[in-house]
XYZ file of C-alpha atoms in Angstrom:
733
model
C 8.283 -9.151 53.130
C 11.981 -9.421 53.934
C 14.847 -11.821 53.088
C 17.931 -12.581 55.153
C 21.017 -14.055 53.575
C 23.653 -15.684 55.822
C 27.259 -16.407 55.012
C 29.957 -17.964 57.209
C 33.213 -19.968 57.115
C 36.980 -19.885 57.755
C 38.219 -20.760 54.283
C 38.345 -17.300 52.883
C 39.923 -13.929 53.359
C 39.106 -12.738 56.904
C 39.776 -9.991 59.361
C 41.163 -10.404 62.890
C 39.962 -8.626 66.080
C 41.778 -7.876 69.303
C 39.815 -10.482 71.251
C 41.064 -13.188 68.864
C 37.783 -13.510 66.966
C 37.760 -13.546 63.137
C 35.017 -12.390 60.677
C 34.924 -14.288 57.414
C 32.879 -13.512 54.284
C 32.942 -16.723 52.210
C 30.348 -18.599 50.204
C 29.446 -21.235 52.866
C 25.648 -20.951 53.199
C 23.893 -22.135 56.341
C 20.526 -23.813 56.248
C 17.323 -22.910 58.069
C 17.686 -25.362 60.981
C 21.184 -24.260 61.794
C 20.192 -20.922 63.336
C 16.422 -21.407 63.754
C 16.422 -21.063 67.474
C 18.704 -17.983 67.451
C 17.075 -16.213 64.538
C 13.580 -16.117 66.046
C 14.377 -15.990 69.738
C 15.528 -12.757 71.442
C 17.405 -11.518 68.335
C 21.010 -12.449 69.486
C 22.555 -10.559 66.585
C 24.500 -7.427 67.113
C 23.709 -4.668 64.525
C 26.693 -3.104 62.865
C 27.032 0.373 61.199
C 26.867 -1.129 57.649
C 23.400 -2.676 58.194
C 24.646 -6.180 58.896
C 23.993 -8.345 61.874
C 26.738 -10.542 63.361
C 27.021 -13.147 66.076
C 29.860 -15.351 67.342
C 28.924 -19.016 67.268
C 29.503 -21.375 70.192
C 30.941 -24.708 69.590
C 32.575 -23.785 66.269
C 36.267 -23.178 66.695
C 39.294 -23.609 64.546
C 42.577 -25.205 65.559
C 43.674 -22.116 67.387
C 40.538 -21.854 69.504
C 39.097 -19.018 67.557
C 35.296 -18.948 66.888
C 33.376 -18.248 63.675
C 31.293 -15.135 63.234
C 28.095 -15.173 61.085
C 27.229 -12.054 59.034
C 23.496 -11.553 58.175
C 22.438 -8.744 55.847
C 18.759 -7.857 55.949
C 17.340 -6.801 52.552
C 13.917 -5.106 52.242
C 11.873 -6.776 49.564
C 8.776 -5.752 47.468
C 5.406 -5.398 49.094
C 4.214 -8.348 46.911
C 5.214 -10.075 43.797
C 3.150 -9.141 40.710
C 0.366 -9.827 40.028
C -0.733 -11.290 43.357
C -1.826 -8.747 46.029
C -1.252 -9.225 49.829
C -4.849 -9.956 50.582
C -6.931 -11.796 47.952
C -10.712 -11.724 48.474
C -11.830 -15.315 47.884
C -15.469 -14.433 48.123
C -15.519 -11.841 45.293
C -19.038 -11.535 43.984
C -18.597 -9.145 41.021
C -16.054 -6.838 39.316
C -12.748 -7.715 37.558
C -9.479 -9.011 38.849
C -7.528 -6.009 37.655
C -4.249 -7.207 39.041
C -4.258 -9.973 36.412
C -4.472 -7.602 33.539
C -2.198 -4.943 32.038
C -5.305 -3.117 30.818
C -5.811 -0.082 33.091
C -7.992 3.000 32.732
C -6.289 5.777 30.798
C -4.955 8.598 32.973
C -6.028 11.114 30.373
C -9.060 11.278 28.062
C -8.006 10.471 24.471
C -7.765 13.492 22.161
C -10.544 13.837 19.543
C -9.477 12.719 16.078
C -11.255 14.150 13.015
C -11.325 11.959 9.867
C -10.863 13.717 6.493
C -14.549 13.246 5.411
C -15.782 14.695 8.747
C -14.396 18.211 8.130
C -17.849 19.697 7.306
C -19.043 18.601 10.695
C -16.085 20.272 12.339
C -16.966 23.622 10.671
C -20.504 23.348 12.144
C -19.110 22.535 15.520
C -16.909 25.633 15.413
C -19.844 27.787 14.570
C -21.877 26.369 17.464
C -18.965 27.008 19.880
C -18.494 30.492 18.571
C -22.209 31.392 19.012
C -22.183 29.914 22.547
C -19.100 31.990 23.330
C -20.769 35.137 22.060
C -23.843 34.365 24.164
C -21.732 34.040 27.285
C -19.752 37.167 26.534
C -22.595 39.498 25.560
C -25.422 37.964 27.731
C -27.717 37.986 24.657
C -30.184 35.198 23.915
C -28.940 33.105 21.012
C -31.111 30.069 21.827
C -32.825 29.931 18.438
C -29.515 30.273 16.456
C -27.835 27.648 18.607
C -30.813 25.290 18.211
C -30.881 25.781 14.429
C -27.155 25.109 14.161
C -27.437 21.932 16.329
C -30.328 20.680 14.191
C -28.302 21.384 11.112
C -25.352 19.494 12.683
C -27.490 16.466 13.543
C -28.937 16.391 10.064
C -25.507 16.607 8.443
C -24.208 13.910 10.761
C -27.076 11.647 9.792
C -26.699 12.294 6.086
C -22.981 11.689 6.260
C -23.061 8.455 8.290
C -25.972 6.934 6.308
C -24.129 7.284 2.947
C -20.640 6.168 3.774
C -18.350 4.803 1.132
C -16.326 1.633 1.817
C -13.085 3.533 2.253
C -14.781 5.865 4.731
C -16.044 2.837 6.754
C -12.489 1.481 6.707
C -11.307 4.824 8.153
C -13.850 4.512 10.926
C -12.849 0.936 11.637
C -9.271 2.151 12.113
C -10.213 5.206 14.218
C -7.592 5.625 17.042
C -10.357 6.155 19.663
C -12.487 3.158 18.588
C -13.293 0.823 21.491
C -11.051 -2.152 21.741
C -11.828 -5.753 22.584
C -11.118 -5.406 26.313
C -13.288 -2.210 26.358
C -16.217 -4.216 25.170
C -15.459 -7.192 27.472
C -15.323 -4.973 30.577
C -18.536 -3.266 29.545
C -20.546 -6.441 28.995
C -19.343 -8.785 31.795
C -20.190 -8.816 35.424
C -17.058 -10.705 36.440
C -13.870 -11.048 34.396
C -10.458 -12.666 34.877
C -7.799 -12.455 32.206
C -5.729 -15.587 31.524
C -2.213 -15.440 30.120
C 0.398 -17.531 28.310
C 0.592 -20.162 25.677
C 2.409 -22.552 28.095
C 5.334 -22.515 25.681
C 7.309 -19.653 27.289
C 5.545 -16.551 26.002
C 2.414 -14.436 26.561
C 1.374 -12.418 23.487
C -0.189 -9.114 24.491
C -1.793 -8.743 21.071
C -4.101 -11.629 21.913
C -6.182 -11.381 25.085
C -8.115 -14.312 26.655
C -10.047 -14.814 29.806
C -13.255 -15.972 31.535
C -16.134 -13.679 32.071
C -19.747 -13.959 33.132
C -22.932 -12.476 31.561
C -26.298 -13.017 33.289
C -24.685 -15.491 35.598
C -23.297 -17.678 32.753
C -19.541 -18.105 32.193
C -18.016 -17.646 28.762
C -14.526 -17.864 27.344
C -13.540 -14.566 25.714
C -10.783 -14.332 23.129
C -9.869 -11.194 21.186
C -7.231 -9.278 19.387
C -6.298 -6.141 21.363
C -5.260 -2.764 19.869
C -3.703 -0.033 21.846
C -5.406 3.198 22.880
C -2.309 5.352 22.405
C 1.101 4.990 20.880
C 2.647 3.397 23.958
C -0.050 0.762 24.147
C 0.009 0.140 20.390
C 3.656 -0.643 20.617
C 3.099 -2.948 23.574
C 0.180 -4.689 21.787
C 2.107 -4.788 18.486
C -0.785 -2.963 16.815
C -3.021 -6.025 17.382
C -0.897 -8.202 15.113
C -0.513 -11.510 16.956
C 2.586 -13.746 16.706
C 2.349 -17.529 16.646
C 2.477 -17.431 20.490
C -0.793 -15.462 20.417
C -2.597 -17.936 18.235
C -1.356 -20.822 20.334
C -2.512 -19.015 23.417
C -5.934 -18.696 21.836
C -5.830 -22.398 20.876
C -5.025 -23.380 24.470
C -8.012 -21.403 25.785
C -10.324 -22.905 23.119
C -9.396 -26.365 24.167
C -9.849 -25.372 27.861
C -13.297 -23.986 27.082
C -14.187 -27.111 25.127
C -13.017 -29.322 28.001
C -15.100 -27.414 30.565
C -18.125 -26.763 28.367
C -17.721 -22.977 28.253
C -19.219 -21.160 25.176
C -16.611 -19.154 23.256
C -16.931 -15.526 22.232
C -14.226 -14.045 20.015
C -13.619 -10.387 19.062
C -11.844 -9.710 15.769
C -9.809 -6.496 15.400
C -6.523 -6.915 13.584
C -4.909 -5.778 10.383
C -3.442 -9.217 10.025
C -1.010 -11.679 11.566
C 2.452 -10.320 12.335
C 4.613 -11.171 9.324
C 8.159 -10.645 10.519
C 11.011 -13.130 10.087
C 10.836 -14.409 13.648
C 7.123 -15.174 13.406
C 7.664 -17.109 10.196
C 10.463 -19.082 11.808
C 8.164 -19.937 14.802
C 5.472 -21.245 12.372
C 3.007 -18.482 11.869
C 1.133 -20.295 9.087
C 1.055 -23.593 10.978
C -0.382 -21.874 14.094
C -3.156 -20.232 12.053
C -3.959 -23.420 10.223
C -4.055 -25.387 13.541
C -6.564 -22.915 14.908
C -8.835 -23.208 11.754
C -8.825 -26.995 12.006
C -9.435 -27.109 15.761
C -12.286 -24.556 15.740
C -14.388 -26.710 13.348
C -14.192 -29.593 15.853
C -15.020 -27.687 19.050
C -18.161 -29.001 20.745
C -19.292 -25.686 22.395
C -21.065 -22.739 20.752
C -18.825 -20.117 19.118
C -19.868 -16.553 18.401
C -17.536 -14.012 16.657
C -17.945 -10.282 16.580
C -15.845 -8.124 14.157
C -15.412 -4.897 16.178
C -12.863 -3.166 13.941
C -11.001 -4.430 10.930
C -10.414 -8.110 10.210
C -7.391 -8.814 8.036
C -6.942 -12.052 6.173
C -5.967 -15.246 7.947
C -4.906 -13.405 11.063
C -8.558 -12.633 11.675
C -9.922 -15.975 10.454
C -7.755 -17.888 12.962
C -10.283 -16.976 15.708
C -13.325 -16.515 13.413
C -14.701 -19.911 12.411
C -17.907 -19.613 14.448
C -21.505 -20.738 14.439
C -22.570 -17.058 14.303
C -20.570 -14.127 12.865
C -21.630 -10.572 13.695
C -20.142 -7.413 12.403
C -20.381 -3.892 13.766
C -21.967 -1.493 11.371
C -18.677 0.236 10.386
C -16.377 -2.735 10.699
C -14.621 -4.376 7.748
C -13.385 -7.857 6.863
C -11.022 -8.441 4.026
C -8.531 -10.927 2.521
C -6.121 -8.041 1.667
C -6.166 -4.429 2.682
C -7.356 -2.009 0.040
C -3.903 -0.347 -0.015
C -2.167 -3.662 -0.721
C -4.728 -4.624 -3.353
C -4.334 -1.252 -5.105
C -0.572 -1.593 -5.072
C -0.777 -5.076 -6.594
C -3.418 -4.447 -9.269
C -2.924 -0.753 -10.152
C 0.667 -0.313 -8.944
C -0.294 2.628 -6.692
C -1.805 2.725 -3.173
C -3.693 5.857 -4.310
C -6.259 3.589 -5.902
C -7.331 2.282 -2.447
C -10.848 3.757 -2.646
C -11.512 1.838 -5.894
C -9.992 -1.379 -4.364
C -12.144 -0.996 -1.225
C -15.271 -0.814 -3.393
C -14.252 -3.837 -5.519
C -13.189 -5.985 -2.542
C -16.662 -5.776 -0.859
C -15.264 -5.354 2.620
C -18.111 -3.701 4.503
C -20.485 -5.382 6.915
C -23.420 -4.713 4.560
C -21.715 -6.525 1.705
C -20.836 -9.520 3.918
C -24.410 -9.729 5.256
C -25.765 -9.580 1.712
C -23.513 -12.570 0.760
C -24.438 -14.484 3.906
C -20.966 -14.404 5.348
C -22.086 -12.314 8.325
C -25.183 -13.439 10.197
C -26.088 -9.986 11.440
C -25.062 -6.317 11.658
C -24.793 -4.725 15.008
C -25.699 -1.025 14.892
C -23.397 1.809 15.976
C -24.288 5.278 17.149
C -23.966 8.133 14.650
C -20.304 9.127 14.537
C -19.034 5.605 15.067
C -18.615 3.303 18.053
C -16.185 5.726 19.683
C -19.074 8.232 19.970
C -20.781 6.068 22.637
C -18.694 3.026 23.478
C -21.031 1.747 26.288
C -24.145 1.840 24.097
C -22.251 -0.033 21.387
C -21.051 -2.670 23.905
C -24.607 -3.198 25.073
C -25.733 -3.755 21.503
C -23.000 -6.407 21.143
C -24.206 -8.042 24.366
C -27.794 -8.229 23.086
C -26.645 -9.839 19.887
C -24.406 -12.364 21.620
C -27.101 -13.291 24.181
C -29.717 -13.940 21.479
C -27.287 -16.020 19.456
C -26.220 -18.044 22.576
C -29.833 -18.730 23.459
C -30.346 -20.312 20.022
C -27.079 -22.233 19.902
C -27.214 -23.679 23.420
C -30.417 -25.457 22.507
C -28.531 -27.560 19.960
C -26.862 -30.809 20.855
C -23.245 -31.501 19.847
C -23.959 -33.043 16.404
C -26.302 -30.230 15.483
C -23.776 -27.601 16.639
C -20.925 -29.087 14.572
C -23.178 -29.535 11.428
C -24.483 -25.942 11.831
C -20.931 -24.636 11.858
C -19.975 -26.746 8.853
C -22.971 -25.754 6.793
C -22.430 -22.055 7.488
C -19.113 -22.135 5.672
C -20.168 -24.623 3.039
C -22.942 -22.203 1.958
C -20.572 -19.308 1.380
C -19.922 -18.615 -2.324
C -21.413 -20.358 -5.366
C -20.729 -22.799 -8.112
C -21.964 -23.583 -11.664
C -22.639 -26.974 -13.121
C -22.551 -28.095 -16.763
C -20.295 -25.124 -17.876
C -16.946 -26.100 -19.457
C -13.872 -24.723 -17.728
C -10.979 -23.393 -19.822
C -7.823 -25.460 -18.958
C -5.602 -22.456 -19.421
C -6.881 -18.932 -19.273
C -4.620 -15.911 -19.242
C -5.777 -13.029 -17.306
C -4.340 -9.505 -17.444
C -4.273 -8.272 -13.828
C -3.308 -4.799 -14.776
C -5.656 -3.201 -17.351
C -3.302 -0.363 -18.226
C -0.784 -2.890 -19.574
C -3.360 -4.118 -22.163
C -3.147 -0.847 -24.029
C 0.519 -0.235 -23.436
C 2.506 -0.794 -26.636
C 6.152 -1.711 -26.675
C 8.797 0.659 -28.021
C 9.107 -1.035 -31.381
C 5.309 -0.770 -32.072
C 5.283 2.911 -31.123
C 8.304 3.706 -33.365
C 6.671 1.857 -36.265
C 3.317 3.620 -35.852
C 5.105 6.960 -35.510
C 7.123 6.408 -38.716
C 3.963 5.505 -40.635
C 2.200 8.665 -39.372
C 5.251 10.747 -40.244
C 5.295 9.374 -43.744
C 1.578 9.821 -44.292
C 1.646 13.378 -43.047
C 4.700 14.489 -45.020
C 3.654 12.731 -48.259
C 0.057 13.780 -48.151
C -0.895 15.709 -51.325
C -3.872 17.441 -49.695
C -4.050 19.258 -46.359
C -6.446 16.657 -44.880
C -5.965 12.947 -45.548
C -8.830 10.706 -44.264
C -6.547 7.794 -43.310
C -4.171 10.003 -41.452
C -6.988 11.889 -39.691
C -8.528 8.599 -38.582
C -5.221 7.365 -37.102
C -4.707 10.695 -35.255
C -8.254 10.572 -33.908
C -7.716 7.078 -32.657
C -4.515 8.116 -31.003
C -6.352 10.958 -29.216
C -9.043 8.616 -27.992
C -6.344 6.200 -26.624
C -4.681 9.063 -24.807
C -8.015 10.217 -23.282
C -8.795 6.718 -22.019
C -5.243 6.378 -20.570
C -5.536 9.744 -18.854
C -8.921 8.740 -17.353
C -7.473 5.518 -15.963
C -4.439 7.415 -14.643
C -6.740 9.854 -12.720
C -8.594 6.918 -11.192
C -5.424 5.079 -10.157
C -3.961 8.316 -8.618
C -7.086 8.795 -6.576
C -7.906 12.079 -8.289
C -11.156 10.987 -9.989
C -13.354 12.661 -7.236
C -11.518 15.957 -7.524
C -11.766 15.849 -11.358
C -15.520 15.203 -11.221
C -15.968 18.005 -8.725
C -14.164 20.381 -11.046
C -16.203 19.299 -14.008
C -19.334 19.994 -12.065
C -18.200 23.460 -11.100
C -17.241 24.207 -14.684
C -20.572 23.091 -15.954
C -22.261 25.426 -13.530
C -20.277 28.404 -14.713
C -21.796 30.228 -17.698
C -20.079 29.938 -21.092
C -19.491 33.686 -21.453
C -18.247 34.068 -17.892
C -14.463 33.898 -17.245
C -13.276 31.448 -14.677
C -12.900 32.955 -11.158
C -9.531 32.952 -9.446
C -10.366 30.090 -6.960
C -11.501 27.763 -9.815
C -8.293 28.440 -11.746
C -6.259 27.701 -8.668
C -8.053 24.418 -8.231
C -7.476 23.377 -11.832
C -3.813 24.363 -11.678
C -3.312 22.450 -8.433
C -5.014 19.346 -9.826
C -2.905 19.437 -12.977
C 0.266 19.942 -10.950
C -0.599 16.902 -8.769
C -1.345 14.871 -11.851
C 1.908 15.818 -13.580
C 3.903 15.170 -10.415
C 2.477 11.586 -10.157
C 2.961 11.072 -13.870
C 6.562 12.134 -13.684
C 7.558 9.375 -11.202
C 9.927 6.888 -12.882
C 8.572 3.545 -13.930
C 4.908 4.508 -13.712
C 2.240 5.083 -16.410
C 4.703 4.090 -19.222
C 1.921 3.491 -21.765
C 0.430 6.911 -21.196
C 3.810 8.594 -21.365
C 4.673 6.895 -24.754
C 1.344 7.889 -26.240
C 1.648 11.447 -24.992
C 5.078 11.683 -26.690
C 3.682 10.152 -29.871
C 0.748 12.639 -29.850
C 3.125 15.597 -29.318
C 5.350 14.442 -32.212
C 2.376 14.142 -34.555
C 1.078 17.583 -33.570
C 4.436 19.142 -34.394
C 4.553 17.342 -37.786
C 1.150 18.610 -38.642
C 1.996 22.110 -37.594
C 5.199 22.019 -39.732
C 3.294 20.611 -42.634
C 0.737 23.337 -42.463
C 3.384 26.081 -42.244
C 5.251 24.567 -45.198
C 2.142 24.435 -47.369
C 1.273 28.027 -46.489
C 4.816 29.173 -47.312
C 4.863 27.201 -50.528
C 1.626 28.822 -51.671
C 2.933 32.299 -50.881
C 6.177 31.694 -52.767
C 4.414 30.254 -55.871
C 2.199 33.286 -56.005
C 5.198 35.672 -56.116
C 7.349 33.712 -58.583
C 6.833 35.119 -62.175
C 5.787 32.579 -64.878
C 9.082 33.201 -66.890
C 11.150 31.969 -63.914
C 8.876 28.965 -63.468
C 9.429 28.057 -67.141
C 13.147 28.267 -66.816
C 13.092 26.103 -63.674
C 11.099 23.470 -65.649
C 13.667 23.576 -68.435
C 16.377 23.175 -65.888
C 14.628 20.085 -64.377
C 14.326 18.575 -67.877
C 17.998 19.161 -68.623
C 18.919 17.550 -65.266
C 16.909 14.511 -66.212
C 18.590 14.332 -69.607
C 21.966 14.683 -67.967
C 21.278 11.658 -65.763
C 20.531 9.663 -68.954
C 23.944 10.478 -70.423
C 23.106 13.520 -72.679
C 25.777 16.229 -73.045
C 25.554 19.297 -70.949
C 24.219 22.476 -72.614
C 26.311 25.394 -71.552
C 23.625 27.908 -72.549
C 21.182 26.032 -70.280
C 23.697 26.302 -67.439
C 23.930 30.070 -67.908
C 20.160 30.215 -67.993
C 20.000 28.204 -64.766
C 22.479 30.540 -63.010
C 20.484 33.606 -64.181
C 17.238 31.945 -63.049
C 18.714 31.219 -59.595
C 19.642 34.848 -59.175
C 16.199 36.010 -60.238
C 14.595 33.499 -57.856
C 16.717 34.799 -54.968
C 15.602 38.388 -55.742
C 11.969 37.248 -55.863
C 12.223 35.583 -52.492
C 13.901 38.612 -50.960
C 11.072 40.809 -52.226
C 8.661 38.439 -50.505
C 10.521 39.178 -47.200
C 12.101 35.674 -47.239
C 15.798 35.129 -46.515
C 17.951 32.491 -48.315
C 19.433 30.354 -45.556
C 21.305 28.000 -47.958
C 21.155 25.751 -50.955
C 20.149 22.123 -50.460
C 22.507 19.579 -51.813
C 21.013 16.066 -51.924
C 22.653 12.910 -52.926
C 20.967 10.402 -55.222
C 18.472 8.297 -53.298
C 19.411 5.179 -55.330
C 23.053 5.459 -54.317
C 22.207 5.912 -50.692
C 19.804 3.002 -50.751
C 22.486 0.761 -52.256
C 24.875 1.673 -49.491
C 22.253 0.822 -46.822
C 21.647 -2.606 -48.456
C 25.414 -3.333 -48.595
C 25.866 -2.478 -44.899
C 22.868 -4.610 -43.951
C 24.321 -7.567 -45.879
C 27.649 -7.126 -44.160
C 26.008 -7.081 -40.743
C 23.980 -10.273 -41.542
C 27.098 -12.003 -42.820
C 28.975 -11.151 -39.610
C 26.190 -12.455 -37.422
C 26.022 -15.724 -39.404
C 29.790 -16.115 -38.907
C 29.468 -15.644 -35.188
C 26.553 -18.177 -35.024
C 28.730 -20.709 -36.845
C 31.778 -20.155 -34.622
C 29.785 -20.125 -31.341
C 27.705 -23.164 -32.355
C 24.347 -21.512 -31.777
C 22.398 -23.373 -34.437
C 21.103 -25.885 -31.909
C 19.756 -23.210 -29.575
C 18.165 -21.386 -32.493
C 16.319 -24.487 -33.606
C 15.203 -25.065 -30.058
C 13.961 -21.455 -29.919
C 11.987 -21.936 -33.173
C 10.326 -25.080 -31.791
C 9.302 -23.399 -28.501
C 7.958 -20.296 -30.350
C 5.756 -22.635 -32.462
C 4.278 -23.951 -29.250
C 3.953 -20.689 -27.188
C 5.727 -17.530 -28.248
C 5.206 -15.828 -24.918
C 6.475 -18.567 -22.579
C 9.336 -17.850 -20.101
C 11.543 -20.448 -21.826
C 11.357 -18.504 -25.103
C 12.362 -15.282 -23.379
C 15.259 -17.120 -21.660
C 16.540 -18.655 -24.941
C 16.343 -15.326 -26.761
C 18.237 -13.679 -23.992
C 20.955 -16.396 -24.040
C 21.393 -16.232 -27.868
C 21.575 -12.368 -27.867
C 24.101 -12.398 -25.004
C 26.381 -14.973 -26.813
C 26.216 -13.088 -30.129
C 26.948 -9.754 -28.386
C 29.957 -11.399 -26.609
C 31.465 -12.971 -29.668
C 30.679 -10.199 -32.197
C 33.379 -7.588 -32.885
C 31.073 -4.748 -33.852
C 33.518 -1.820 -33.762
C 33.923 -1.635 -37.509
C 30.279 -2.254 -38.150
C 29.296 0.510 -35.730
C 31.596 2.906 -37.506
C 30.030 2.035 -40.856
C 26.515 2.487 -39.530
C 27.466 5.845 -37.966
C 29.004 7.079 -41.258
C 25.896 5.973 -43.142
C 23.718 7.781 -40.624
C 25.705 10.993 -41.032
C 25.550 10.712 -44.799
C 21.812 10.224 -44.660
C 21.381 13.228 -42.382
C 23.451 15.346 -44.609
C 21.469 14.343 -47.697
C 18.184 15.164 -45.967
C 19.243 18.532 -44.427
C 20.271 21.787 -45.980
C 23.875 22.764 -46.073
C 23.977 26.251 -44.673
C 26.287 28.673 -46.314
C 25.558 31.716 -44.140
C 23.327 31.914 -41.106
C 20.637 34.537 -41.742
C 17.680 35.255 -39.480
C 14.334 35.425 -41.303
C 11.567 37.705 -40.353
C 8.585 35.818 -41.793
C 10.043 32.565 -42.755
C 13.005 30.504 -44.015
C 13.786 29.163 -47.506
C-alpha cells in the first residue's frame, strides 16, 4: 500500500530553471480528478534524485508565460493497518481470529515458581533428579529407588493439597503461572473473536470480552485478565479494571441480551482499580450500574471464579444464575492482608484473617453462595491447565443445559432467589439500638497511663509496707499481672504471624527429655524466634498495652528483689548488734519523741547517743558493711503541709484563669454532656478546648518553680545524704 502527496502553486518561494520553468513547493493541494489521467497512464512523471516525481503542466501558465511544475513524493506505507490482515478468510470454520487480540502465545515457557509451603516437595524433587543423574552417570539400575521416591512424592503431594489452609489456597489462587481467563477461553472454544472498546473512547485491557462457540452454540465471554509475566501484568493493570472496563463489560452484556447469547464470565481480580482517575470517572457508579443491569438480563448467566475475586470489582460481573469456583480459588470482600491491617493493625495476621473471612470455595459452597466446586489437578490449575479448562467446560455445559430450558420469567426469578437465599435472619429477637463493638481485642485490655501509674503506686506501697515477706493481697495482684502479660504475649505472637513457629518449638521442647540439654539447633531456633518477636515489639506505636504491662512487671520484680535484699540485710545486722546498743538506741528514740513534745534536751543522753553511734559503726564494719552516709529526713507533717499549700495555690490560679477567660459556660456544658455519655466525641472536644484555653491564659512559670523545689525537697528527704562515697563488698548501710 502506497500513498502519493501532490503539491503545486506559484504563490510561494520557488526556484527558476534555465528554460524559464519554475518549481514551487507551496500548500496548494490538487484533487484526484485533476491528474487522474496522467497519474495512471504511461507514468508521465520524471523521477528526480531526491525520490520525487515532477511534471510540467500544460495549460497552466503565469503572466510571464511560465508553466507550473507538480512535485509528487511517493511514500511507502505499512503492509496493512492493524488489526486487519490483507486477506481475510470469510469462510473460516474454526480457530481464533488472533489478529483481533493482543493475547499471543508466550515466546518462552514461564519459570516454575515454588510457594513457601511447597518446599518439602522441592526437596523430594531434588532427590529424584539426583538419583536419576547418578543412574545416567554410573549406568547402574536405580529403578526401585526412583520408583520409591516418586511414590513418596505423589503421596506427599496428595497429603499437602488435600489439607490446605485458607492462606495457602489464597497463595495458589495468586500463583504467577495460574491459567488466566483467556487461557481457559481459548482451551474451551472452537471459534473465538475478541471484541474491544466501551464506545466511549477507551478499551481497558484488564477486561476482555468476545464471542466464542462451544458445541456449535455461541456464547458471550467476559473476564478479568491477568498477565503471565511482568510486562503483561503492567499492560493488563494486574487485572484491576477501570470504569472503562466495567462499561465495556456492560456494553457486551446488553449486546448479548439483545441477540439472545448466553453469558459466561470469568472472575480473577484483586479488586477494581482505586486510583484518583478511576474515582473521577465514576468507578462506583460503573460497578453499581453493572450490578443493577445483570439482575435484569433475560439470558442465562454463568460465572466461574478462576483465581481470586476481590470485593465489588469481582461482583460487577458476578451476579449469575450459577456461580462455580475452582477448587483453589477464593472470593472475599476484603483481602486477608487488608483485614488484618484493619483489625489487628498488622498484615502479619493475614493467616488468621483468611480463616475468619471464610474465603475458600469450600466455605462458599457450604453457605450456598457457590453452586459448585470445579476440581483442580494436584499442584493447582497451573499443573495441568488444559485438564482444568475441560473441567470448567463440563460444568458450564451442564449449567447451560439446565438454564436454557427455563423461560424468561423463570430465569429472572431463579437469579433473584439465588441471592435472596444467601445469609440468614432471626425473627422475634430484640435488636439493641446502640451497641458498641471493640474491633481490636488488644485495646480492651490496654490500660491508659494514669491507670498503670495508679496500679504501680499501689503495688509499690504494698510491697514496701508489707510486714511479712509474703502478703496474700500483693501476691494476688502480681499473679494477675503475670496472667495479663501472658495473654498479651500470646495475642502478640498471633498478630505477628509467629504462632505456628511457637507451637512447633513447644512440640520440639516437649519431645526433648527433661534431663537432656537443648541441642544447638533448637537453641538457635528459640533465639531467632525471640529476636523476631522483640524486633516486632520494638516498632513504635504497636502493642502499647503489652509494653506498658511488661514495664510494670519489670518494676514490680525489681521492688520485690530490693525488698528481699533489704529484709535479709536487716536480719543480718540485727543479729550482730549487741543488746546494750539496742537499749541505747531505744532510749535515744524515746528522748527524740520527748524532744518533739517540748521537753528539755538531756546532755548526758546526747553523749550516750554519740557513743552509741560510734559503737554501731564499729559493729557494722565488723559485719563487713560500709557506712555510706547518715540519713537526714525532714518531718513528714511539715512536708505534707507544704504539698497542700502548693496544691491550693495551683487550684486558686486555675480558678482565677477560668473567671478571666469566661470558661464557666463551657465547663457546665461539659458536665451536661458527660452526664449523657462520657465517651462521646463532643466531650473529648470540649475537654481539649478548655485545657487549651487554660494552658494559654495560665502563667505557670512561678508554679512550676515551686513544684520543682518541692520535688527536690521530697527527694532529699527520702534519700540519704552521702558524706563519703565508699564501695561496699557485701552490702550498703
